[in-house]
CSV table of C-alpha atoms and ligand atoms in Angstrom, one decimal:
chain,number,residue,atom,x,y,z
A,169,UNK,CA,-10.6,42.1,-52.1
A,170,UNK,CA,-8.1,39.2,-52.2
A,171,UNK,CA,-4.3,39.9,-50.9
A,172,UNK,CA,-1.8,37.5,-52.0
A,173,UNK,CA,1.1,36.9,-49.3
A,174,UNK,CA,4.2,35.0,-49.5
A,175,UNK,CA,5.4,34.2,-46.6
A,176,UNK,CA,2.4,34.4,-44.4
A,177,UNK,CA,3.6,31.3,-42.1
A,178,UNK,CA,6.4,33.5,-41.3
A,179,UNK,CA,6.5,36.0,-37.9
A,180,UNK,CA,5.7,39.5,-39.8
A,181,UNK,CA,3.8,37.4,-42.4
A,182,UNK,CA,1.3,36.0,-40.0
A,183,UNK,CA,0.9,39.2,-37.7
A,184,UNK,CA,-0.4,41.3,-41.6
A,185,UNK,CA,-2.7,38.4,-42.1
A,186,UNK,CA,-4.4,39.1,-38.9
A,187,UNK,CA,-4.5,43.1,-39.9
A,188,UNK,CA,-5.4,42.1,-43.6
A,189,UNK,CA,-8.2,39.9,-42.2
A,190,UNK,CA,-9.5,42.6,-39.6
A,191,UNK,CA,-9.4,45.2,-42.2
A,192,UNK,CA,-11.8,43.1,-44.4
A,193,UNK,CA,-9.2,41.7,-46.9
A,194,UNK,CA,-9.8,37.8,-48.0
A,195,UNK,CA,-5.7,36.4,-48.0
A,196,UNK,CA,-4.1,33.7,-49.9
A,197,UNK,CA,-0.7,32.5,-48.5
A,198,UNK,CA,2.2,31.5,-50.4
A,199,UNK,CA,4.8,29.6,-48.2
A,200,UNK,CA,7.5,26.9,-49.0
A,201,UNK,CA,7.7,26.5,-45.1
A,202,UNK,CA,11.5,26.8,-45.3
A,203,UNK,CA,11.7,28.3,-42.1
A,204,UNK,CA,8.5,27.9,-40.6
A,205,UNK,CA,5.8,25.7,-39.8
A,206,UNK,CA,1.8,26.1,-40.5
A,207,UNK,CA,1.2,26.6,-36.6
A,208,UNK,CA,0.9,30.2,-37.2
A,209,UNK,CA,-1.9,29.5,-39.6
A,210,UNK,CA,-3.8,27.7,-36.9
A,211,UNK,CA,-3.3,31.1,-34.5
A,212,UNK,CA,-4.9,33.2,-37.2
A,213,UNK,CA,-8.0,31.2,-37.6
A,214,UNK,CA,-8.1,31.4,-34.3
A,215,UNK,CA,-8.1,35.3,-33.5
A,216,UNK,CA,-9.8,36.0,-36.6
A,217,UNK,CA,-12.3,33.1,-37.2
A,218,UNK,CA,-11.1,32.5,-40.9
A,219,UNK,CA,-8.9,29.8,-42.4
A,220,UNK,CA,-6.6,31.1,-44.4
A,221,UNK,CA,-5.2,28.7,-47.5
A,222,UNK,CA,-1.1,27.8,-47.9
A,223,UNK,CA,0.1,26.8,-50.8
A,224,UNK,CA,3.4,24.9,-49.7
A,225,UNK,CA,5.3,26.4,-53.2
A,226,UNK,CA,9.3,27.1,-53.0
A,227,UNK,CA,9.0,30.8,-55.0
A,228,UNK,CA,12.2,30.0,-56.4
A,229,UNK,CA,10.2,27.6,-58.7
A,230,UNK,CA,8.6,29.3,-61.7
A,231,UNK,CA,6.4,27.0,-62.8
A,232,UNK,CA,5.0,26.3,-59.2
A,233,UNK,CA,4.5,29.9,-58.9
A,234,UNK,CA,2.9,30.9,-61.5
A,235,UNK,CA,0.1,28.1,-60.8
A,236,UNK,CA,-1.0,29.8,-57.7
A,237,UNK,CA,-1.0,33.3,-59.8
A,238,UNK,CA,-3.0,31.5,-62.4
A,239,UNK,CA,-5.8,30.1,-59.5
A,240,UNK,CA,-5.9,33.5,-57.9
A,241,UNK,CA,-6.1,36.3,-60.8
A,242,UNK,CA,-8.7,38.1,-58.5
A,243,UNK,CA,-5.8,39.1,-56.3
A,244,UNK,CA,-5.9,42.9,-55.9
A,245,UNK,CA,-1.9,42.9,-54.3
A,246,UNK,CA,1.1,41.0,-53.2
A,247,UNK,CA,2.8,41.3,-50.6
A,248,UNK,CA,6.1,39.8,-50.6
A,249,UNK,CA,7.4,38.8,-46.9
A,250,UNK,CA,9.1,35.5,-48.3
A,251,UNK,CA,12.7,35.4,-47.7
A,252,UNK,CA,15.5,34.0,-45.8
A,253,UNK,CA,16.4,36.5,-43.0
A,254,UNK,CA,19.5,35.1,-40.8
A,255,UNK,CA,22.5,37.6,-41.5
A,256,UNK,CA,25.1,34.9,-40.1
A,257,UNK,CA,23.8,32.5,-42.2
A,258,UNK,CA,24.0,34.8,-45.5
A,259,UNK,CA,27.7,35.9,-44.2
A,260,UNK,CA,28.4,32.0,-43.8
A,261,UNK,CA,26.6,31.1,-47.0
A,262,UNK,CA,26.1,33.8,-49.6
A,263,UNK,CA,24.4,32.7,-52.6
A,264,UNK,CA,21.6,30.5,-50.8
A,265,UNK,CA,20.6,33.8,-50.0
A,266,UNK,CA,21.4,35.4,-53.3
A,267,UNK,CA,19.7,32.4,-54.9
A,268,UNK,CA,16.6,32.3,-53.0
A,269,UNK,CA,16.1,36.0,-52.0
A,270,UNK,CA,16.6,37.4,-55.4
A,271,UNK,CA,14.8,34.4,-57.7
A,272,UNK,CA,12.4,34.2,-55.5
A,273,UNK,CA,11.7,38.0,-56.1
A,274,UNK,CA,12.3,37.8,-60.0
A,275,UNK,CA,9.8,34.8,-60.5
A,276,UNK,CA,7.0,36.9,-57.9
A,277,UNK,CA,7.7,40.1,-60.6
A,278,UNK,CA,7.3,38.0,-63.6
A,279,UNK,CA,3.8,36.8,-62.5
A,280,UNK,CA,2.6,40.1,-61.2
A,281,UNK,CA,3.6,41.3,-64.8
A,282,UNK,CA,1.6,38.3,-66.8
A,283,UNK,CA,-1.0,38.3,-64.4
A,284,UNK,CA,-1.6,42.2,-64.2
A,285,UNK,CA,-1.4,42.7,-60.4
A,286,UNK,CA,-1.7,46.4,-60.0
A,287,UNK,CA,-0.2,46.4,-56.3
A,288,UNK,CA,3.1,45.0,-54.9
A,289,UNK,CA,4.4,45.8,-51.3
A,290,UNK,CA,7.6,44.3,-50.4
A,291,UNK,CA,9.3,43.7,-47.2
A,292,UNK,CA,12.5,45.6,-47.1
A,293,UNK,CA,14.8,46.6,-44.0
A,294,UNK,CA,16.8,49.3,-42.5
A,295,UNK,CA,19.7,46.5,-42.9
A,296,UNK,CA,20.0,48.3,-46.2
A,297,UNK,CA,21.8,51.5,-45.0
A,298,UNK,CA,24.5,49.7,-43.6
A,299,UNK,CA,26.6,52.1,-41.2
A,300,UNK,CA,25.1,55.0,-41.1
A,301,UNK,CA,26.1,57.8,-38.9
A,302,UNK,CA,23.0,60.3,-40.4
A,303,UNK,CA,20.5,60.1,-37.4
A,304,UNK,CA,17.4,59.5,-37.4
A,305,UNK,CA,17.9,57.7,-40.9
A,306,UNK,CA,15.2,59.2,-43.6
A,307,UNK,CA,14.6,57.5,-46.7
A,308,UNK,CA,16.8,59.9,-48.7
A,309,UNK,CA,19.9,58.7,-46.4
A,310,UNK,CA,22.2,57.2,-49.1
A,311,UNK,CA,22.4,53.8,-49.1
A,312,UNK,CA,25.4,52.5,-47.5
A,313,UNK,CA,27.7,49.6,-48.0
A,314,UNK,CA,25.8,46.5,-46.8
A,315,UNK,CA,27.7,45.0,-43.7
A,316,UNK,CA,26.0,41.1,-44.9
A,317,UNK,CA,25.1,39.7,-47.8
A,318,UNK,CA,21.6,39.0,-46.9
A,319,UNK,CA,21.9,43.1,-46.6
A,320,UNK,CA,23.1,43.2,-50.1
A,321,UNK,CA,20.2,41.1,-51.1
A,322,UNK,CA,17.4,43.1,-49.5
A,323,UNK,CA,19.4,46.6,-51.5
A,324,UNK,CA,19.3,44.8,-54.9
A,325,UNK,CA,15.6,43.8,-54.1
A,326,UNK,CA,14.6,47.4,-53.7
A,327,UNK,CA,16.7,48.4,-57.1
A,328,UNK,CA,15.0,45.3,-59.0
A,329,UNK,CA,11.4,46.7,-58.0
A,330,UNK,CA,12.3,50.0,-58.8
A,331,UNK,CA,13.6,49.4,-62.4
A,332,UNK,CA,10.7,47.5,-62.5
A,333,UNK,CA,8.0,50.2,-61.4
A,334,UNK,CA,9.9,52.3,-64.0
A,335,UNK,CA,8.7,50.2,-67.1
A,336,UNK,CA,5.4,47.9,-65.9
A,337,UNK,CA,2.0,49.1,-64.5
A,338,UNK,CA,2.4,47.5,-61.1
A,339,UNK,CA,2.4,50.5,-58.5
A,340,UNK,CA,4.8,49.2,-55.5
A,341,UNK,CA,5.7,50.0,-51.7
A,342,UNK,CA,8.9,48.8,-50.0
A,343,UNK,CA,9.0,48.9,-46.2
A,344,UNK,CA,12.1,49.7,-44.3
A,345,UNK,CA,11.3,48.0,-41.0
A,346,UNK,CA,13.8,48.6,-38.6
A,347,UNK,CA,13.5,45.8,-35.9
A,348,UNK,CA,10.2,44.5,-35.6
A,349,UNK,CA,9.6,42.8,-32.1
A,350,UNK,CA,6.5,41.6,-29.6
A,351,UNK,CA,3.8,39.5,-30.6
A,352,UNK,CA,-0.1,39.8,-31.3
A,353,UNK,CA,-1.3,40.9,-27.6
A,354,UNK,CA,-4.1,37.0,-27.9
A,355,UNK,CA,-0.9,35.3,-27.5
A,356,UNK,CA,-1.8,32.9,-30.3
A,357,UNK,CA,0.6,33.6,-32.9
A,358,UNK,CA,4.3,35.2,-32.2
A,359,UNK,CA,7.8,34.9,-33.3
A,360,UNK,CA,9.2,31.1,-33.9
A,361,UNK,CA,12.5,30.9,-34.1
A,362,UNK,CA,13.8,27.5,-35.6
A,363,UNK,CA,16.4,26.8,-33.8
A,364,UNK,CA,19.0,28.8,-31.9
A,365,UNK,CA,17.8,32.8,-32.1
A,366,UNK,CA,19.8,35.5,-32.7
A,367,UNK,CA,17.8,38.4,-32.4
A,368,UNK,CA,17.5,40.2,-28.7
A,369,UNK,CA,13.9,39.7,-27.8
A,370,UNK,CA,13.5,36.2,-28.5
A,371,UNK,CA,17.2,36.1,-27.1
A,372,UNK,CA,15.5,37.2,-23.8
A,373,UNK,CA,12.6,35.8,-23.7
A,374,UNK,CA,14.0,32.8,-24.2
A,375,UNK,CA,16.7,33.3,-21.8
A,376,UNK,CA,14.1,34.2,-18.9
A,377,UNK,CA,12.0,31.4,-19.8
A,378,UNK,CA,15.7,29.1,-18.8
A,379,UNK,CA,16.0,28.2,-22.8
A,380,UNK,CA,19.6,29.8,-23.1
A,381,UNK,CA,21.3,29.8,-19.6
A,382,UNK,CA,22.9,33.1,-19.9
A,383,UNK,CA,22.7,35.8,-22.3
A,384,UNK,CA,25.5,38.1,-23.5
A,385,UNK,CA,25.2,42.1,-24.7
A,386,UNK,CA,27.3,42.9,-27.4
A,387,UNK,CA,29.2,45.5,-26.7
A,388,UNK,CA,29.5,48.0,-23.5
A,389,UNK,CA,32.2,50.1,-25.1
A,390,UNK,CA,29.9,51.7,-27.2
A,391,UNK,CA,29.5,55.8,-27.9
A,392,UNK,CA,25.9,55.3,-26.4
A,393,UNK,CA,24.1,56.4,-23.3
A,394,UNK,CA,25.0,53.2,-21.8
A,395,UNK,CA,28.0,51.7,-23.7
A,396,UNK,CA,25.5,49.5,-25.8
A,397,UNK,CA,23.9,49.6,-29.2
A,398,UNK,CA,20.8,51.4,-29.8
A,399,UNK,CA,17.9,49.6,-32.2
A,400,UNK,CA,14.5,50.7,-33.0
A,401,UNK,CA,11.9,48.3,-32.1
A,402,UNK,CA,8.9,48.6,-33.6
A,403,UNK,CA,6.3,46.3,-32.9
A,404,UNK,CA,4.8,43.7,-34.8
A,405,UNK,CA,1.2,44.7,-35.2
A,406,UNK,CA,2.3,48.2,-35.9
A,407,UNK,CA,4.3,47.1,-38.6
A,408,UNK,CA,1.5,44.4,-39.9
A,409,UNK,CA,-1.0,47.7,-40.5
A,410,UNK,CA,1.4,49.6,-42.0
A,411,UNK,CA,1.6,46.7,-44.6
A,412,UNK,CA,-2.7,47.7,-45.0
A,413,UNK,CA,-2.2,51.1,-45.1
A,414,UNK,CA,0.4,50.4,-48.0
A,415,UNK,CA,-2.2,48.0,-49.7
A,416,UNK,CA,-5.2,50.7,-49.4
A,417,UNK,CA,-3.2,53.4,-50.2
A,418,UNK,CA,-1.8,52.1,-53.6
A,419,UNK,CA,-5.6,50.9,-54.0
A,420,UNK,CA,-6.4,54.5,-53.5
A,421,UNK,CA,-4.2,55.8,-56.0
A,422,UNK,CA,-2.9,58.3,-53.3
A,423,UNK,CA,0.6,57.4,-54.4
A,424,UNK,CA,2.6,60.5,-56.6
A,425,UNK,CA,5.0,57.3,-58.3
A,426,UNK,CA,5.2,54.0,-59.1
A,427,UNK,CA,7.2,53.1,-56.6
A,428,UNK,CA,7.7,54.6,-53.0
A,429,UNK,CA,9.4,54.0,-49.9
A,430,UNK,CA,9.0,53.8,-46.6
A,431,UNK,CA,10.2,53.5,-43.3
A,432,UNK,CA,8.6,51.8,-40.3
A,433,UNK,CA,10.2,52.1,-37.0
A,434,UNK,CA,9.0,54.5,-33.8
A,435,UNK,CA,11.5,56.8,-34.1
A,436,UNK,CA,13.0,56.3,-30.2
A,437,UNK,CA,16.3,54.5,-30.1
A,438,UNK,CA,16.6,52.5,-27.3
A,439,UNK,CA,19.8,51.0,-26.1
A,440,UNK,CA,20.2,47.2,-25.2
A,441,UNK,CA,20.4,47.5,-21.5
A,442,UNK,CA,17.0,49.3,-21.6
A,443,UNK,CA,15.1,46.5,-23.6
A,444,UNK,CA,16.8,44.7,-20.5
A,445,UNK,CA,15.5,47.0,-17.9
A,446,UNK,CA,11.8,47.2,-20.1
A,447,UNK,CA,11.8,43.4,-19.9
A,448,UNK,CA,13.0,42.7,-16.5
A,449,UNK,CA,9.8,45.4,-15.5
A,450,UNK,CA,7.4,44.1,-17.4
A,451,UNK,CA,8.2,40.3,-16.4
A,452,UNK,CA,9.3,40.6,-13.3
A,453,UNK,CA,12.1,38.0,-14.1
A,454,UNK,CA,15.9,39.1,-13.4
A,455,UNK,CA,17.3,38.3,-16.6
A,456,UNK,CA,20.8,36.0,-16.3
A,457,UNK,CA,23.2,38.1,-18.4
A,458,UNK,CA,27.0,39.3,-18.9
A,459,UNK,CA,28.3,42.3,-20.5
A,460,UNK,CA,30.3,41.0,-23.6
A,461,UNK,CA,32.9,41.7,-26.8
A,462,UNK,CA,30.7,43.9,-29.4
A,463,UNK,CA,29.6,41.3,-32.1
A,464,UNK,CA,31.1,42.3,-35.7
A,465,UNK,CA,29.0,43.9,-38.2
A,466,UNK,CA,26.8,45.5,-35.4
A,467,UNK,CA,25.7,49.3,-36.3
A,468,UNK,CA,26.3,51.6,-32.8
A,469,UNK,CA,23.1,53.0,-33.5
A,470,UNK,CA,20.1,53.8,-35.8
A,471,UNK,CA,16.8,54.4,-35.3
A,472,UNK,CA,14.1,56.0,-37.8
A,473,UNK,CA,12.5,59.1,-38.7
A,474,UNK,CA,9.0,58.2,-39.6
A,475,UNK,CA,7.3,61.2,-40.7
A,476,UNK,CA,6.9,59.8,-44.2
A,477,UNK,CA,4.7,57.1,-43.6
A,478,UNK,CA,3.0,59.2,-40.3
A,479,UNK,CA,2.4,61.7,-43.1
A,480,UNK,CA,1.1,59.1,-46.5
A,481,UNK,CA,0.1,56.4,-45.5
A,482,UNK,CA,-1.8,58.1,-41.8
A,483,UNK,CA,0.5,55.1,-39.7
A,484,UNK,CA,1.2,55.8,-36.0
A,485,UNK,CA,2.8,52.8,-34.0
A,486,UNK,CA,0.7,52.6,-31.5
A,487,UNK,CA,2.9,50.5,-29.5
A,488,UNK,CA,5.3,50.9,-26.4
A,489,UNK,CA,8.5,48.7,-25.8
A,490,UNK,CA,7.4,48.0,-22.5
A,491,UNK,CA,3.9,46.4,-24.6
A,492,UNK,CA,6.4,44.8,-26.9
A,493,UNK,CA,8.2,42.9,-24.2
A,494,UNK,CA,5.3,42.0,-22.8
A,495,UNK,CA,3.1,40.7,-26.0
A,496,UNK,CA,6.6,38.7,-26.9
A,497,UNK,CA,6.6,37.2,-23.1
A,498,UNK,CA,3.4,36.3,-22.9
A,499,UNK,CA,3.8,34.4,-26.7
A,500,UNK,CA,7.2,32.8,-25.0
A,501,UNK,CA,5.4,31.3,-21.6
A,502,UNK,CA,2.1,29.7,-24.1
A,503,UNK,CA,4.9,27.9,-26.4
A,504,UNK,CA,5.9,26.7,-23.0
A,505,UNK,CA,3.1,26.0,-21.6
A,506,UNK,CA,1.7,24.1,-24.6
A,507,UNK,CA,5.0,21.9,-24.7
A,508,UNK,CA,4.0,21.0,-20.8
A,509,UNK,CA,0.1,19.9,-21.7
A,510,UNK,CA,1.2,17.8,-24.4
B,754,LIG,P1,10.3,34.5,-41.2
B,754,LIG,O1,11.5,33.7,-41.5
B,754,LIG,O2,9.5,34.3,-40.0
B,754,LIG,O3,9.3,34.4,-42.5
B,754,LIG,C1,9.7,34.3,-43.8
B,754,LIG,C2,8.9,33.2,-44.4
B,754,LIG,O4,9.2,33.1,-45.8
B,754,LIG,C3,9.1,31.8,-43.8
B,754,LIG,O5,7.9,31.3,-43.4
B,754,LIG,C4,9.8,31.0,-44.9
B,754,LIG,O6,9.4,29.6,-44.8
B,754,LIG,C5,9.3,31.7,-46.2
B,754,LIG,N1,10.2,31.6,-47.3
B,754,LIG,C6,11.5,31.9,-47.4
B,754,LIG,N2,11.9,31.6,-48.7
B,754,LIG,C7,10.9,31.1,-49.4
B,754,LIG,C8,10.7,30.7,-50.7
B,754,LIG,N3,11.7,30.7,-51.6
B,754,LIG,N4,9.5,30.3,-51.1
B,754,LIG,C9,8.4,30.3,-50.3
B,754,LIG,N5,8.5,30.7,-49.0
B,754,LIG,C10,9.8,31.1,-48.5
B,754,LIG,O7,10.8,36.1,-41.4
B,754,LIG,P2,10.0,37.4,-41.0
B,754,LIG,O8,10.7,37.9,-39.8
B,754,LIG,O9,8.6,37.2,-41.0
B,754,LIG,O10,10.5,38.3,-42.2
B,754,LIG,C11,9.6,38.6,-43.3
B,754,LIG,C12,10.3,39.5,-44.2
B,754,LIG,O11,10.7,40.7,-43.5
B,754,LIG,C13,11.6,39.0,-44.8
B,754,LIG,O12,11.7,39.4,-46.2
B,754,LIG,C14,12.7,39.6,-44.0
B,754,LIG,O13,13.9,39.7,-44.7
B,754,LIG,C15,12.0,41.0,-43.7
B,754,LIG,N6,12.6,41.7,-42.5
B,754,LIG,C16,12.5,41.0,-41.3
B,754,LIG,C17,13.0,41.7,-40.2
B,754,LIG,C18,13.0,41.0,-38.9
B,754,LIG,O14,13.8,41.3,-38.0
B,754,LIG,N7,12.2,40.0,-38.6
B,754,LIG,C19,13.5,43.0,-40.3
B,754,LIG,C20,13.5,43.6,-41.6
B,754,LIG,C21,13.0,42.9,-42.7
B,755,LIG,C1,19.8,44.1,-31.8
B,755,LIG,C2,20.8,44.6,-30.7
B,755,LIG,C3,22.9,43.4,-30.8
B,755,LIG,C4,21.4,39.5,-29.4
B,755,LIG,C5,19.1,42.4,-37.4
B,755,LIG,C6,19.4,42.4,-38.9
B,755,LIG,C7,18.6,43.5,-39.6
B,755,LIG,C8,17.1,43.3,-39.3
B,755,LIG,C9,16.8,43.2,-37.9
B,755,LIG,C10,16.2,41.9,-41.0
B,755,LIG,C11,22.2,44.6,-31.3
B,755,LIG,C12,22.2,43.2,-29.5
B,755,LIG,C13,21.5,40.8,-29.8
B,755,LIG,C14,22.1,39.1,-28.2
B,755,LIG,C15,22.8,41.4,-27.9
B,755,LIG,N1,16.7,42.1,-39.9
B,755,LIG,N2,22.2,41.7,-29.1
B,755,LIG,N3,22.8,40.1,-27.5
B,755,LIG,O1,21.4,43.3,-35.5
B,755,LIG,O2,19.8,45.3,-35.1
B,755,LIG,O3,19.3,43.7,-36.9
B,755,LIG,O4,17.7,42.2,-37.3
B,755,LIG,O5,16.2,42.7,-41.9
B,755,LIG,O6,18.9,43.3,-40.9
B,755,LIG,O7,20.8,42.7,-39.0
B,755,LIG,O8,19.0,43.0,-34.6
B,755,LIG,O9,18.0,41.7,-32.7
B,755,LIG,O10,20.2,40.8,-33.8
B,755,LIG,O11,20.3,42.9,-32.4
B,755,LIG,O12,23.4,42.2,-27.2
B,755,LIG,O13,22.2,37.9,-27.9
B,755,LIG,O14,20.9,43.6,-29.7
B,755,LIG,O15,24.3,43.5,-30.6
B,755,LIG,O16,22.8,45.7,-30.7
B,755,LIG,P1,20.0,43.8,-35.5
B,755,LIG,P2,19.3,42.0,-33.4
């Protein structure tokens, strides 16, 4: 059974390729390499023995796209990872993410409608109930107001696929990840940041590995345990077969309507100075960093409950922060030591 997946150079992208693959699915990638390179591409053949095809198409292009739907009508699903994903950059620059988030989507429905696709998962994010004070979040937490416009876009996603669902064949899954972290334990495909990151764990990783000379927390002020925000990491394997059990399960017919949702995190909160502590243990590198102002827009704290997809879809994350840190150092010393043997 053939999987179609935008943005499959990407970081979750890859890591579902390597599920899909294991899990006996034959994948196409769609990628306009935006913000990514085909390196990843050469990890997966690696660690799963198969080459797996990119066609280098902007999504935002009809006519492009609908030429890889017409060369792969076998597909059995999409899954739609491609999007931009930097919530600075969608606060600095609003409708390059409005523009390519949201025709990008629009363009993948129309050819899933033409070309009959019965399945479509899409890649949504627990950006999308802005500052929520209902904890753990379930999916019947209203949604709140988004806090970036790249929130706003993943919110009008979900209602585009969902007025969709309503009216078309196509059965659909969106996926709430919360914040999906680590790497694939081979160390051959992991998290690329282009350029400066902003997310914690490559923030540290890259910080212990003497990228960034110093890092800052955001926040110590906090109503927390420790004064700093709490985040769900989830890692990203866990996340990748979720995106399987999504595909088999609509292939299954096990769904009860067109168009579900679900979240993906573990359920723990964790605060920032623990995914310090879980590093620091794991690495055995003191981490250079300061306490600092909180960083606008940040939620205190949200973390998932998860019992919807433990329950439908049979997904368990299997996979401990202190494995997360360690899969996501272990992916920042080989970029390393690859730049020092070339
Ligand atoms: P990523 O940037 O690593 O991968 C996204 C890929 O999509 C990139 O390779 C990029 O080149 C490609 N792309 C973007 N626009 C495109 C277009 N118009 N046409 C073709 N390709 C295009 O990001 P990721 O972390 O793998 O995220 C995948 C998805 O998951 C995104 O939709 C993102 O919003 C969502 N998400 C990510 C996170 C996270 O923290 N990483 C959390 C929640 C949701
Ligand atoms: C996590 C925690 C920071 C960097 C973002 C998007 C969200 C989703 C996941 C896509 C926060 C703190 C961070 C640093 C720090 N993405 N931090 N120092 O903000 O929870 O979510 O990524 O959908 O939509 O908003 O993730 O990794 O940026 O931050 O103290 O240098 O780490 O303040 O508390 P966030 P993050």
């Amino acid at each position: 059974m053939k999987v179609l997946v935008t943005g499959g150079c990407g970081y979750i992208g890859a890591h579902t390729i390597v599920d899909l693959i294991n899990n006996g699915f034959d994948v196409v990638s769609v990628d306009s390499n935006i913000r990514s390179t085909t390196q990843l591409l050469d990890g997966i053949e690696k660690i799963t023995g198969k080459k797996v095809r990119n066609y280098k198409v902007d999504l935002c292009n009809l006519e492009d796209t609908h030429a890889v739907f017409h060369e792969n009508r076998d597909i059995v699903g999409v899954i739609h990872f491609a999007a931009l994903k930097t919530v600075p950059e969608s606060v600095a620059d609003p409708l390059l993410y409005f523009h390519n988030n949201l025709t990008s989507l629009i363009n993948v429905l129309k050819c899933v409608k033409e070309f009959n696709v019965p399945n479509l998962v899409f890649s949504s994010s627990c950006s999308v109930y802005g500052n929520t004070t209902a904890l753990p979040v379930v999916e019947e937490t209203p949604i709140g107001e988004a806090q970036s416009p790249y929130a706003r876009t993943k919110q009008m996603g979900e209602q585009i696929i969902e007025d969709y669902s309503r009216v078309n064949n196509t059965q659909s899954i969106i996926l709430r990840y919360f914040n999906p972290v680590g790497a694939h334990s081979s160390g051959l495909i992991g998290e690329l940041p282009l350029g400066k990151p902003d997310n914690l764990v490559p923030v540290i990783t890259q910080t212990a590995i003497g990228k960034i000379p110093k890092m800052t927390v955001f926040g110590s002020d906090y109503d927390t345990r420790d004064g700093s925000c709490v985040r769900d990491y989830i890692h990203v394997m866990d996340i990748a077969n979720a995106h399987t059990r999504a595909l088999q399960y609509l292939i299954g017919h096990k769904n009860a309507t067109n168009c579900e949702i679900f979240n993906l995190g573990t359920g723990n909160g964790v605060t920032v100075l623990e995914a310090i502590k879980a590093f620091e243990k794991i690495s055995g590198v003191k981490l250079n960093y300061a306490m600092g102002p909180r960083r606008p827009g940040d939620v205190i704290s949200i973390y998932a409950n998860n019992s919807r997809a433990k329950e439908k879809l049979g997904w368990i994350p299997q996979i401990s922060i202190e494995d997360s840190m360690r899969t996501a150092w272990q992916w920042e010393v080989s970029l390393r030591d690859k730049v020092l043997s070339n």
